[in-house]
Amino acid sequence: MKRVLLTGAGGFVGARAAEQLSGQLELIPVPRGWIQNASQPDIARLIEDMHPDAVLHLAALADTGFCEKNPDASYRANVLVPLWIAQAARGAGAKLVAFSSDQVYAGCGRDGALSEDVPLSPSNVYGRHKLEAEQRVLDAAPDAVLLRATWMYDLPGYRLPMRAGFLVQLFRAALHGERLMFSDRDFRGVTYVRQAVSNLVPALELPGGVYNYGSENDCGMLKTARRFCAELGISPALIPGDRERNLLMDTAKARRGGVVFDTTCGGVVRCLADYGLRG
């Protein structure tokens, strides 16, 4: 069983990784909040002392609005900390798997599903920092795996941290009679987080590099929201918007490495079945 150091174990994704993967990996969770104040020597000592086979770096500062207003904090959390971990992991002979983001594709200006090698010029601070982190981490540790993750969701349960993801937004709008605006010119995949977590096990075996990671989608967000509502049996007011963006990702590279996801709409069926809300 692989001995794996886990950062972000108190967060949305990391808490689910700690809960789901405990029988498949020997997980060593980094204490909640420790990474936020750790120096480069602190991180190097931790990884040297723990002697992990791999590091799952799931801690991040992922609020794009906050990052836009606080670029220094974003740079530290999303560039420097992953770089320090990569340097320490390589020195300790440990494999690093870390999350990047589909936000690196913001501003790409291309249609259709995007592969990992398209030219990029992210239009927001978070995306620019994630792209820089990919480049600097791979320079420091060429066998590291960077996973460009989509927007993720879950339902409340398992006594784990929640965030206002896609499903929660739809349920709240239906419950409170609120209106939600989505655009059919806004394209992105949306992923059931528990499937993303289960796929971290095969991701540990991927060769070093960047991988698109999550559910593919074949339509814009307005149609996606309508499809989800049909599966959920709810009818919130969905208002057409005019946002234009393409974050769709081609995940063929990850599939060749054994990392396979449901489609965006297939994922919600799996989610509902997991929670006993669908046969």
XYZ file of C-alpha atoms in Angstrom:
279
model
C 0.000 0.000 0.000
C 1.396 3.394 -1.006
C 2.282 5.789 1.791
C 0.807 9.130 0.692
C 1.108 12.559 2.282
C -2.178 14.445 1.822
C -2.535 18.220 1.937
C -5.908 19.942 2.101
C -7.510 17.159 4.133
C -9.880 19.664 5.742
C -11.163 21.004 2.433
C -13.911 20.036 0.016
C -11.858 17.621 -2.095
C -9.225 16.665 0.464
C -11.738 15.634 3.136
C -13.375 13.295 0.640
C -9.993 11.896 -0.336
C -9.223 11.180 3.329
C -12.582 9.434 3.726
C -12.741 7.519 0.421
C -9.143 6.434 -0.089
C -8.204 5.320 3.411
C -8.558 1.641 2.475
C -6.521 1.949 -0.722
C -3.687 4.210 0.420
C -1.833 4.755 3.676
C -2.763 8.410 4.018
C -0.859 10.889 6.174
C -3.006 14.047 6.400
C -1.177 17.326 6.925
C -2.849 19.136 9.869
C -5.579 21.564 8.879
C -4.216 25.061 8.249
C -0.562 24.040 8.597
C 0.312 24.523 4.939
C -0.996 28.105 4.962
C 1.769 29.272 7.271
C 4.527 26.804 6.390
C 7.844 28.048 5.019
C 9.834 26.296 2.311
C 12.158 24.705 4.937
C 9.103 23.593 6.951
C 7.686 21.785 3.922
C 11.038 20.204 3.080
C 11.418 18.898 6.653
C 7.875 17.523 6.725
C 8.292 15.533 3.525
C 11.744 14.309 4.514
C 10.494 13.194 7.939
C 7.342 11.442 6.638
C 9.148 9.468 3.894
C 6.048 9.226 1.653
C 5.920 7.298 -1.597
C 3.772 10.102 -3.010
C 2.270 13.467 -2.162
C -1.332 14.356 -3.011
C -1.375 18.144 -2.926
C -5.062 19.067 -2.793
C -4.767 22.297 -0.805
C -5.287 25.465 -2.855
C -6.739 28.945 -2.841
C -9.455 28.290 -5.408
C -11.837 31.249 -5.074
C -11.231 33.056 -8.375
C -12.771 36.297 -7.120
C -10.607 36.315 -3.994
C -7.502 35.573 -6.053
C -8.295 38.488 -8.372
C -8.416 40.858 -5.390
C -5.530 39.243 -3.501
C -2.912 38.235 -6.087
C -0.061 37.976 -3.564
C -1.980 35.464 -1.459
C -2.935 33.558 -4.609
C 0.667 33.479 -5.803
C 1.923 32.053 -2.551
C -0.806 29.394 -2.278
C -1.084 28.470 -5.947
C 2.485 28.863 -7.231
C 5.077 28.943 -4.447
C 3.643 26.236 -2.186
C 3.235 23.685 -5.035
C 6.766 24.514 -6.196
C 8.193 24.005 -2.692
C 6.331 20.700 -2.404
C 7.611 19.576 -5.807
C 11.203 20.367 -4.879
C 10.893 18.561 -1.550
C 9.092 15.575 -3.067
C 11.758 15.113 -5.703
C 14.466 15.324 -3.044
C 12.674 12.622 -1.035
C 12.011 10.403 -4.058
C 8.222 10.881 -3.777
C 5.772 11.233 -6.659
C 3.724 14.445 -6.636
C 0.128 14.624 -7.859
C -1.455 18.072 -7.605
C -4.518 19.875 -8.898
C -4.325 22.535 -11.544
C -7.545 23.954 -13.002
C -9.655 24.287 -16.135
C -9.263 28.049 -15.550
C -5.974 27.887 -17.456
C -8.198 27.742 -20.564
C -10.030 30.995 -19.727
C -9.440 33.371 -22.605
C -8.220 30.618 -24.938
C -10.608 31.729 -27.683
C -10.928 28.306 -29.324
C -14.044 26.209 -29.878
C -14.636 22.582 -28.951
C -12.914 20.337 -26.439
C -9.406 21.586 -25.707
C -6.360 19.354 -25.418
C -3.483 19.904 -23.025
C -1.181 21.300 -25.715
C -3.245 24.240 -27.026
C -1.595 27.668 -26.585
C -2.788 29.349 -23.387
C -3.070 32.894 -22.084
C -5.399 32.773 -19.039
C -7.630 35.797 -18.536
C -7.783 35.708 -14.720
C -5.255 35.726 -11.880
C -6.136 32.232 -10.675
C -5.702 30.721 -14.141
C -2.397 32.521 -14.706
C -1.052 31.324 -11.384
C -2.162 27.743 -12.003
C -0.462 27.756 -15.405
C 2.758 29.147 -13.938
C 2.603 26.500 -11.204
C 2.323 23.731 -13.812
C 5.412 24.972 -15.596
C 7.520 25.537 -12.492
C 6.494 22.280 -10.808
C 7.387 20.224 -13.890
C 10.722 22.022 -14.186
C 11.453 21.084 -10.567
C 9.991 17.563 -10.681
C 9.474 16.190 -14.229
C 7.620 13.101 -12.952
C 4.962 15.230 -11.205
C 1.341 14.944 -12.380
C -0.728 18.125 -12.706
C -4.484 17.568 -13.024
C -6.506 20.342 -14.685
C -9.688 19.876 -12.674
C -13.175 21.065 -13.594
C -15.800 22.627 -11.345
C -16.880 19.933 -8.840
C -20.044 19.258 -6.846
C -21.487 16.948 -4.230
C -24.605 16.616 -2.120
C -24.588 17.141 1.655
C -23.741 13.950 3.457
C -20.949 11.947 5.086
C -20.460 14.909 7.497
C -17.899 16.385 5.128
C -17.227 20.030 4.161
C -19.545 21.454 1.524
C -19.369 24.311 -0.927
C -22.027 26.005 -3.026
C -21.441 23.821 -6.071
C -23.624 23.341 -9.102
C -26.157 20.938 -7.551
C -26.479 22.975 -4.362
C -27.123 26.145 -6.381
C -29.885 24.418 -8.338
C -31.535 22.966 -5.221
C -31.412 26.273 -3.367
C -32.919 28.144 -6.292
C -35.753 25.626 -6.545
C -36.355 25.690 -2.782
C -36.362 29.476 -2.398
C -37.898 30.468 -5.725
C -34.702 32.172 -6.875
C -33.621 32.725 -10.453
C -30.314 31.438 -11.802
C -28.623 32.731 -14.931
C -26.637 30.437 -17.214
C -25.444 30.892 -20.775
C -25.467 28.385 -23.607
C -22.315 30.090 -24.863
C -20.525 29.204 -21.627
C -18.979 25.751 -22.033
C -17.333 23.689 -19.297
C -17.401 20.244 -17.750
C -18.854 19.749 -14.270
C -17.679 16.763 -12.226
C -19.057 14.683 -9.359
C -16.330 15.131 -6.749
C -16.429 11.587 -5.410
C -15.575 10.235 -8.859
C -12.729 12.764 -9.098
C -11.431 11.485 -5.755
C -11.633 7.804 -6.725
C -9.655 8.561 -9.877
C -6.755 9.911 -7.824
C -5.617 6.309 -7.300
C -4.936 5.624 -11.011
C -3.670 9.216 -11.342
C -0.809 8.290 -9.001
C 0.421 5.914 -11.721
C 0.360 8.415 -14.591
C 3.633 9.489 -16.207
C 4.723 12.997 -15.345
C 2.932 15.820 -17.155
C -0.285 17.812 -17.394
C -3.664 16.079 -17.754
C -7.214 17.309 -18.286
C -9.142 15.813 -15.384
C -12.888 15.554 -15.019
C -16.125 15.062 -16.926
C -16.444 16.082 -20.525
C -19.560 17.946 -21.671
C -21.354 18.349 -25.000
C -23.385 21.515 -24.370
C -23.437 24.941 -22.748
C -24.213 25.606 -19.109
C -27.869 26.573 -19.621
C -28.663 23.253 -21.280
C -26.509 21.477 -18.675
C -28.527 23.090 -15.875
C -31.780 22.031 -17.524
C -30.540 18.460 -17.874
C -29.496 18.356 -14.219
C -32.861 19.730 -13.107
C -34.643 17.048 -15.109
C -32.602 14.354 -13.322
C -33.161 16.027 -9.947
C -36.902 16.498 -10.520
C -36.786 20.223 -9.715
C -37.834 23.316 -11.657
C -35.963 26.470 -10.636
C -36.227 29.527 -12.864
C -33.282 29.345 -15.285
C -32.591 32.595 -17.121
C -30.550 32.694 -20.363
C -27.350 34.707 -19.998
C -24.857 35.967 -22.536
C -21.497 34.901 -21.068
C -19.077 33.563 -23.684
C -16.398 31.171 -22.467
C -14.976 27.796 -23.390
C -13.373 25.640 -20.699
C -14.315 22.313 -22.295
C -11.511 19.778 -21.996
C -10.574 16.739 -24.058
C -9.673 14.042 -21.514
C -8.324 11.440 -23.961
C -4.791 11.683 -22.546
C -5.973 10.799 -19.031
C -8.213 8.001 -20.366
C -5.204 6.393 -22.033
C -3.640 6.299 -18.575
C -6.666 4.574 -17.020
C -8.375 7.675 -15.607
C -11.970 7.513 -16.844
C -14.907 9.784 -15.984
C -18.632 9.770 -16.694
C -19.873 12.567 -18.897
C -21.116 15.655 -17.059
C -24.724 14.455 -17.228
C -23.752 10.857 -16.499
C -22.013 12.042 -13.361
C -25.172 13.429 -11.799
C -26.902 10.067 -12.342
C -24.039 8.386 -10.473
C -24.259 10.994 -7.703
C -27.991 10.475 -7.195
C -27.547 6.696 -7.142
C -24.777 6.972 -4.536
C -27.113 8.947 -2.273
C -30.032 6.555 -2.802
C -32.037 9.106 -4.780
C -32.174 7.060 -7.958
C -32.422 3.354 -8.651
